[in-house]
Short mmCIF file of C-alpha atoms and ligand atoms in Angstrom, two decimals:
data_model
loop_
_atom_site.label_atom_id
_atom_site.label_comp_id
_atom_site.label_asym_id
_atom_site.label_seq_id
_atom_site.Cartn_x
_atom_site.Cartn_y
_atom_site.Cartn_z
CA MET A 1 -14.80 -7.78 10.67
CA LYS A 2 -14.88 -4.74 12.95
CA VAL A 3 -13.92 -1.34 11.55
CA THR A 4 -13.54 1.86 13.55
CA VAL A 5 -13.66 5.27 11.91
CA VAL A 6 -12.47 8.18 14.06
CA GLY A 7 -13.95 11.51 13.00
CA ALA A 8 -17.65 11.41 12.14
CA GLY A 9 -17.38 14.50 9.96
CA ALA A 10 -17.72 14.69 6.19
CA VAL A 11 -15.07 12.11 5.25
CA GLY A 12 -15.59 9.76 8.21
CA ALA A 13 -19.35 9.52 7.69
CA SER A 14 -18.99 9.11 3.93
CA CYS A 15 -16.45 6.35 4.45
CA ALA A 16 -18.71 4.57 6.99
CA GLU A 17 -21.60 4.83 4.54
CA TYR A 18 -19.66 3.27 1.63
CA ILE A 19 -18.30 0.50 3.87
CA ALA A 20 -21.84 -0.30 5.02
CA ILE A 21 -23.33 -0.21 1.53
CA LYS A 22 -20.68 -2.67 0.31
CA ASN A 23 -21.88 -4.98 3.11
CA PHE A 24 -18.60 -6.80 3.91
CA ALA A 25 -18.07 -5.63 7.52
CA SER A 26 -20.09 -6.90 10.47
CA GLU A 27 -19.58 -3.72 12.50
CA VAL A 28 -18.53 -0.10 12.00
CA VAL A 29 -17.88 2.11 15.04
CA LEU A 30 -17.88 5.86 14.42
CA LEU A 31 -16.12 7.91 17.09
CA ASP A 32 -15.96 11.68 17.44
CA ILE A 33 -15.03 14.19 20.11
CA LYS A 34 -18.21 16.26 19.57
CA GLU A 35 -20.86 15.16 22.10
CA GLY A 36 -23.56 12.99 20.46
CA TYR A 37 -22.33 13.66 16.91
CA ALA A 38 -21.07 10.16 16.07
CA GLU A 39 -24.15 8.61 17.72
CA GLY A 40 -26.37 10.83 15.55
CA LYS A 41 -24.50 10.01 12.33
CA ALA A 42 -24.57 6.29 13.18
CA MET A 43 -28.33 6.35 13.84
CA ASP A 44 -29.02 8.27 10.61
CA LEU A 45 -26.88 5.80 8.63
CA MET A 46 -28.57 2.80 10.29
CA GLN A 47 -31.92 4.18 9.16
CA THR A 48 -30.67 3.77 5.56
CA ALA A 49 -29.95 0.04 6.12
CA SER A 50 -33.36 -1.27 5.05
CA LEU A 51 -33.39 1.17 2.13
CA ASN A 52 -29.89 0.38 0.91
CA GLY A 53 -29.97 -3.32 1.82
CA PHE A 54 -27.04 -3.76 4.21
CA ASP A 55 -26.61 -5.64 7.47
CA THR A 56 -23.50 -3.88 8.79
CA LYS A 57 -24.16 -2.61 12.31
CA ILE A 58 -23.07 1.02 12.71
CA THR A 59 -22.71 2.46 16.22
CA GLY A 60 -21.51 5.83 17.47
CA SER A 61 -19.34 6.86 20.40
CA THR A 62 -18.33 10.16 21.93
CA SER A 63 -14.64 9.69 22.83
CA ASP A 64 -15.22 6.25 24.43
CA TYR A 65 -12.44 4.11 22.96
CA SER A 66 -13.56 0.99 24.82
CA LYS A 67 -16.27 0.76 22.12
CA THR A 68 -13.54 0.47 19.49
CA ALA A 69 -11.78 -2.45 21.22
CA ASN A 70 -10.42 -5.23 19.00
CA SER A 71 -11.07 -3.45 15.73
CA ASP A 72 -9.47 -5.20 12.76
CA ILE A 73 -9.09 -1.93 10.88
CA CYS A 74 -9.09 1.66 12.20
CA VAL A 75 -9.39 4.75 10.02
CA ILE A 76 -8.27 8.20 11.24
CA THR A 77 -10.21 11.07 9.65
CA SER A 78 -10.23 13.32 12.73
CA GLY A 79 -8.78 16.75 12.15
CA ILE A 80 -9.55 20.02 10.48
CA PRO A 81 -10.00 20.28 6.71
CA ARG A 82 -8.50 23.13 4.67
CA LYS A 83 -10.40 26.20 3.49
CA PRO A 84 -10.07 27.76 0.00
CA GLY A 85 -6.59 29.19 -0.56
CA MET A 86 -4.91 26.98 2.04
CA THR A 87 -2.49 24.11 1.47
CA ARG A 88 -2.84 20.78 3.24
CA GLU A 89 0.53 21.40 4.90
CA GLU A 90 -0.92 24.37 6.80
CA LEU A 91 -3.11 21.94 8.79
CA ILE A 92 -0.14 20.31 10.52
CA GLY A 93 -0.20 22.49 13.66
CA ILE A 94 -3.66 21.33 14.78
CA ASN A 95 -3.88 17.92 13.11
CA ALA A 96 -0.56 16.53 14.42
CA GLY A 97 -1.81 16.84 18.01
CA ILE A 98 -5.13 15.19 17.13
CA VAL A 99 -3.55 12.32 15.19
CA LYS A 100 -1.06 11.71 18.00
CA THR A 101 -3.68 11.23 20.72
CA VAL A 102 -6.16 9.40 18.49
CA SER A 103 -3.64 6.84 17.17
CA ALA A 104 -2.31 6.13 20.67
CA SER A 105 -5.86 5.51 21.98
CA LEU A 106 -6.76 3.30 19.02
CA VAL A 107 -3.68 1.10 19.36
CA GLU A 108 -4.16 0.82 23.13
CA HIS A 109 -7.60 -0.73 22.56
CA SER A 110 -6.82 -2.62 19.33
CA PRO A 111 -3.14 -3.65 19.40
CA ASN A 112 -3.54 -5.92 16.35
CA THR A 113 -5.26 -3.35 14.18
CA ILE A 114 -4.35 -2.08 10.73
CA LEU A 115 -4.39 1.73 10.76
CA ILE A 116 -5.41 3.84 7.77
CA VAL A 117 -4.45 7.52 8.05
CA VAL A 118 -6.53 10.09 6.16
CA SER A 119 -6.07 13.37 8.11
CA ASN A 120 -3.90 15.94 6.35
CA PRO A 121 -1.09 16.54 5.66
CA MET A 122 -1.54 12.81 5.17
CA ASP A 123 2.02 11.61 4.35
CA THR A 124 3.39 13.45 7.37
CA MET A 125 0.55 12.22 9.62
CA THR A 126 1.31 8.65 8.48
CA TYR A 127 4.99 9.17 9.36
CA LEU A 128 3.91 10.56 12.74
CA VAL A 129 1.90 7.41 13.45
CA HIS A 130 5.05 5.35 12.79
CA LYS A 131 6.95 7.48 15.26
CA ILE A 132 4.45 7.26 18.11
CA THR A 133 3.04 3.73 17.85
CA ASP A 134 4.92 0.45 17.71
CA LEU A 135 2.78 -1.00 14.93
CA PRO A 136 4.82 -2.77 12.23
CA LYS A 137 5.10 -0.82 9.01
CA HIS A 138 2.81 -3.07 6.96
CA ARG A 139 -0.03 -2.15 9.34
CA ILE A 140 0.23 1.66 8.89
CA ILE A 141 -1.26 2.88 5.61
CA GLY A 142 -1.79 6.43 4.36
CA MET A 143 -4.72 7.06 1.99
CA GLY A 144 -4.15 9.65 -0.73
CA GLY A 145 -3.00 7.93 -3.93
CA ALA A 146 -6.22 5.94 -4.32
CA LEU A 147 -8.17 9.21 -4.36
CA ASP A 148 -5.66 11.03 -6.59
CA SER A 149 -5.73 8.11 -9.05
CA ALA A 150 -9.54 8.22 -9.17
CA ARG A 151 -9.30 11.94 -9.99
CA PHE A 152 -6.65 11.19 -12.63
CA LYS A 153 -8.96 8.64 -14.27
CA TYR A 154 -11.82 11.16 -14.18
CA ARG A 155 -9.67 13.77 -15.95
CA LEU A 156 -8.30 11.22 -18.44
CA ALA A 157 -11.80 10.01 -19.34
CA GLU A 158 -12.89 13.63 -19.81
CA ALA A 159 -9.97 14.37 -22.16
CA LEU A 160 -10.38 11.10 -24.06
CA GLU A 161 -14.19 11.43 -24.21
CA ALA A 162 -14.16 7.79 -23.11
CA PRO A 163 -16.02 5.91 -20.36
CA ILE A 164 -14.08 5.86 -17.08
CA SER A 165 -14.30 2.05 -17.05
CA ASP A 166 -12.06 2.03 -20.16
CA VAL A 167 -9.37 4.12 -18.47
CA ASP A 168 -6.58 3.09 -16.12
CA GLY A 169 -3.94 5.23 -14.45
CA MET A 170 -2.13 5.80 -11.20
CA VAL A 171 -0.81 8.72 -9.17
CA ILE A 172 2.13 8.18 -6.83
CA GLY A 173 4.20 10.60 -4.72
CA GLY A 174 3.12 12.94 -1.96
CA HIS A 175 -0.55 13.78 -1.46
CA SER A 176 -0.06 17.52 -2.01
CA ASP A 177 -0.80 20.05 -4.74
CA LYS A 178 2.81 20.01 -5.93
CA GLY A 179 3.93 16.55 -4.82
CA MET A 180 1.58 14.27 -6.79
CA VAL A 181 3.19 12.32 -9.63
CA PRO A 182 0.52 11.26 -12.18
CA LEU A 183 2.08 8.42 -14.18
CA THR A 184 0.95 9.58 -17.62
CA SER A 185 3.48 7.29 -19.32
CA HIS A 186 1.72 4.24 -17.78
CA ALA A 187 -1.89 5.41 -18.26
CA THR A 188 -3.99 3.40 -20.69
CA ARG A 189 -7.32 3.36 -22.50
CA ASN A 190 -8.31 -0.29 -22.72
CA SER A 191 -4.63 -1.36 -22.74
CA ILE A 192 -3.57 1.27 -25.32
CA LYS A 193 -1.25 4.02 -24.04
CA VAL A 194 -3.19 7.27 -23.70
CA SER A 195 -0.39 9.05 -25.59
CA GLU A 196 -1.81 7.36 -28.72
CA PHE A 197 -4.93 9.50 -28.32
CA LEU A 198 -3.82 12.69 -26.56
CA SER A 199 -1.16 15.27 -27.36
CA GLU A 200 1.66 15.87 -24.87
CA GLU A 201 0.14 19.28 -24.14
CA ARG A 202 -3.30 17.78 -23.36
CA LEU A 203 -1.71 15.10 -21.18
CA ASN A 204 0.21 17.76 -19.25
CA GLN A 205 -3.09 19.58 -18.69
CA VAL A 206 -4.70 16.35 -17.39
CA ALA A 207 -1.78 15.92 -14.96
CA ALA A 208 -1.97 19.54 -13.80
CA ASP A 209 -5.77 19.34 -13.24
CA THR A 210 -5.30 16.08 -11.31
CA LYS A 211 -2.72 17.60 -8.98
CA VAL A 212 -5.00 20.46 -7.96
CA GLY A 213 -8.05 18.16 -7.75
CA GLY A 214 -8.46 18.68 -3.99
CA ALA A 215 -7.85 22.44 -4.19
CA THR A 216 -10.36 22.80 -7.04
CA LEU A 217 -13.08 21.11 -4.98
CA THR A 218 -12.15 23.09 -1.86
CA GLY A 219 -12.63 26.28 -3.89
CA LEU A 220 -16.07 25.12 -5.06
CA LEU A 221 -17.30 23.66 -1.75
CA GLY A 222 -15.70 26.02 0.79
CA THR A 223 -14.24 22.96 2.56
CA SER A 224 -12.50 19.88 1.22
CA ALA A 225 -14.17 16.99 -0.57
CA TRP A 226 -15.72 13.90 1.04
CA TYR A 227 -17.52 11.60 -1.45
CA ALA A 228 -14.46 10.45 -3.41
CA PRO A 229 -12.24 10.46 -0.28
CA GLY A 230 -14.83 8.29 1.55
CA ALA A 231 -15.12 5.93 -1.41
CA ALA A 232 -11.32 5.67 -1.70
CA VAL A 233 -10.95 4.78 1.98
CA SER A 234 -13.73 2.18 1.70
CA GLY A 235 -11.84 0.63 -1.23
CA LEU A 236 -8.71 0.19 0.90
CA VAL A 237 -10.74 -1.17 3.83
CA GLN A 238 -12.47 -3.69 1.55
CA ALA A 239 -9.19 -4.78 -0.07
CA ILE A 240 -7.82 -5.57 3.40
CA ALA A 241 -11.00 -7.03 4.91
CA CYS A 242 -11.68 -9.29 1.92
CA ASP A 243 -7.99 -10.13 1.33
CA GLN A 244 -8.34 -8.91 -2.25
CA LYS A 245 -4.60 -8.46 -3.02
CA LYS A 246 -5.50 -5.31 -4.97
CA VAL A 247 -2.85 -2.83 -6.03
CA TYR A 248 -3.44 0.72 -4.77
CA PRO A 249 -0.98 3.57 -4.40
CA CYS A 250 -0.69 4.11 -0.64
CA SER A 251 1.59 6.12 1.61
CA THR A 252 3.98 3.74 3.31
CA LEU A 253 7.32 3.90 5.09
CA LEU A 254 10.06 3.44 2.51
CA ASP A 255 13.37 1.80 3.22
CA GLY A 256 15.31 2.16 -0.02
CA GLU A 257 12.45 1.51 -2.46
CA TYR A 258 12.36 4.16 -5.21
CA GLY A 259 15.74 5.28 -3.85
CA LEU A 260 13.98 6.81 -0.82
CA SER A 261 14.03 6.15 2.90
CA ASP A 262 12.81 7.44 6.26
CA LEU A 263 9.57 8.95 4.94
CA CYS A 264 6.05 7.89 4.07
CA ILE A 265 5.02 8.63 0.49
CA GLY A 266 2.63 7.16 -2.06
CA VAL A 267 3.83 4.12 -4.02
CA PRO A 268 1.92 1.14 -5.45
CA VAL A 269 1.36 -1.62 -2.90
CA VAL A 270 -0.51 -4.93 -2.75
CA LEU A 271 -3.25 -4.76 -0.09
CA GLY A 272 -4.52 -7.89 1.61
CA ARG A 273 -5.52 -9.22 5.01
CA ASN A 274 -2.07 -8.38 6.43
CA GLY A 275 -2.22 -4.77 5.27
CA ILE A 276 0.60 -3.81 2.93
CA GLU A 277 1.78 -7.19 1.66
CA ARG A 278 4.25 -5.90 -0.94
CA ILE A 279 5.61 -2.64 -2.28
CA VAL A 280 5.64 -2.70 -6.08
CA ASP A 281 8.66 -1.09 -7.73
CA VAL A 282 7.47 0.41 -11.03
CA SER A 283 9.98 1.59 -13.62
CA LEU A 284 9.68 5.37 -14.00
CA SER A 285 10.70 7.69 -16.83
CA ASP A 286 13.55 10.11 -16.07
CA ALA A 287 11.05 12.96 -15.67
CA GLU A 288 8.90 10.88 -13.28
CA LYS A 289 12.01 9.96 -11.25
CA GLU A 290 12.93 13.64 -10.90
CA HIS A 291 9.35 14.49 -9.96
CA MET A 292 9.30 11.74 -7.32
CA LYS A 293 12.59 12.99 -5.86
CA ALA A 294 11.25 16.56 -5.59
CA SER A 295 8.01 15.23 -4.09
CA ALA A 296 9.97 13.33 -1.41
CA GLU A 297 11.93 16.48 -0.57
CA GLY A 298 8.63 18.32 -0.05
CA VAL A 299 7.29 15.59 2.26
CA LYS A 300 10.54 15.55 4.27
CA LYS A 301 10.36 19.31 4.68
CA THR A 302 6.87 18.99 6.17
CA ASN A 303 8.00 16.07 8.36
CA GLY A 304 10.67 18.41 9.71
CA LEU A 305 7.90 20.54 11.24
CA LEU A 306 6.80 17.68 13.51
CA GLU A 307 7.73 17.93 17.16
CA LEU A 308 8.88 14.38 17.77
N1 NAD B 1 -6.01 11.90 2.66
C1 NAD B 1 -6.99 12.32 1.89
O1 NAD B 1 -7.07 11.98 0.71
C2 NAD B 1 -8.05 13.22 2.45
C3 NAD B 1 -9.25 13.45 1.74
C4 NAD B 1 -10.20 14.28 2.31
C5 NAD B 1 -9.99 14.86 3.57
N2 NAD B 1 -8.82 14.61 4.22
C6 NAD B 1 -8.58 15.16 5.53
O2 NAD B 1 -9.42 14.48 6.45
C7 NAD B 1 -9.67 15.31 7.59
C8 NAD B 1 -11.16 15.37 7.88
O3 NAD B 1 -11.84 16.06 6.87
P1 NAD B 1 -13.43 16.28 6.98
O4 NAD B 1 -13.84 16.99 5.76
O5 NAD B 1 -14.09 15.00 7.36
O6 NAD B 1 -13.49 17.28 8.23
P2 NAD B 1 -14.73 17.51 9.23
O7 NAD B 1 -14.46 18.77 9.95
O8 NAD B 1 -16.00 17.36 8.49
O9 NAD B 1 -14.62 16.27 10.24
C9 NAD B 1 -13.57 16.11 11.12
C10 NAD B 1 -14.14 15.52 12.41
O10 NAD B 1 -13.05 15.21 13.29
C11 NAD B 1 -13.56 15.41 14.60
N3 NAD B 1 -12.46 15.50 15.55
C12 NAD B 1 -11.60 16.54 15.77
N4 NAD B 1 -10.73 16.23 16.75
C13 NAD B 1 -11.03 14.98 17.16
C14 NAD B 1 -10.49 14.10 18.13
N5 NAD B 1 -9.45 14.45 18.88
N6 NAD B 1 -11.06 12.89 18.29
C15 NAD B 1 -12.10 12.51 17.53
N7 NAD B 1 -12.66 13.30 16.59
C16 NAD B 1 -12.13 14.51 16.40
C17 NAD B 1 -14.38 16.68 14.49
O11 NAD B 1 -15.26 16.83 15.59
C18 NAD B 1 -15.07 16.46 13.15
O12 NAD B 1 -16.35 15.88 13.32
C19 NAD B 1 -9.03 16.66 7.25
O13 NAD B 1 -7.77 16.76 7.84
C20 NAD B 1 -8.90 16.61 5.74
O14 NAD B 1 -7.88 17.45 5.25
C21 NAD B 1 -7.85 13.82 3.69
O1 LMR B 2 -7.89 18.74 -0.65
C1 LMR B 2 -7.89 18.50 0.57
O2 LMR B 2 -7.43 19.28 1.41
C2 LMR B 2 -8.55 17.25 1.06
C3 LMR B 2 -8.03 16.01 0.44
O3 LMR B 2 -6.66 15.85 0.65
C4 LMR B 2 -8.40 15.88 -1.01
O4 LMR B 2 -7.50 15.68 -1.83
O5 LMR B 2 -9.60 15.97 -1.32
#
């Protein structure tokens, strides 16, 4: 199993590290445009192999896509991150150009690959990849919901004063401060609805804190987060590589599901060796349906800024 990660920055390197530590891939290629940077990150990570007990071979490349040839899975993390006070949507001007050239180069060298898009604004970048490559839709996957759901579970566990392993919940919708739709009505603590433990007001606070999860960290760190994003990407890569059939919310091209079409937005999907093997239609409350509709309008507005 060969995995390429483009962008050896904070998220790309974190993702490569988690993939290696989980020890399911034979090879990870890190590629970056900055001279020597990916080679340096790869060497540093390889020097953790005997300490962390993995056999995955990590190599680096400066813009040489021949090294990525025949990758089973490619991850795009190249692009600028936001600074405090910015929205993800403001990154579109620079990141659209980067994602365009990177995805074309990846597909040229790995025509059978499954592509995972991470660069922001992620739902719009995923849509862009559909527009400029001829990959089938089940092989183009946007990562955002897996991260947002992990943040939701963190906030739920905090409010419930319960261990995170007892908590389950999912966030669908656009990966943006306003567009996320935390499914509070479906969230559970060991199979019991969380509304049995938390007031509506506290649950609304959990949802609000979840939605600004990325902005909160950007304010604290001065740039956006990387540990949880890297771990979330590695989860998707493992689900595909190991044919796990796990359900994750991922950004995917919709064609009528959830009453939406011609956009990529986060919905629950089954991930296996073929990429997105099924879109799961979950029944939503009226409020969640309205929220999802507004979220889709936001994503479409950002898509409208693309020069296609
Ligand atoms: N979808 C998500 O959930 C999620 C989570 C975290 C970060 N992100 C996004 O991921 C992106 C990367 O974030 P980061 O913190 O790793 O940033 P970073 O600045 O640490 O790393 C980005 C890397 O991309 C490289 N790069 C730029 N142009 C390139 C090109 N044309 N080819 C190859 N490499 C190129 C840069 O040299 C840099 O090393 C940002 O757009 C950020 O908003 C998304
Ligand atoms: O917040 C960001 O800009 C980065 C990423 O989308 C995140 O949610 O951590």
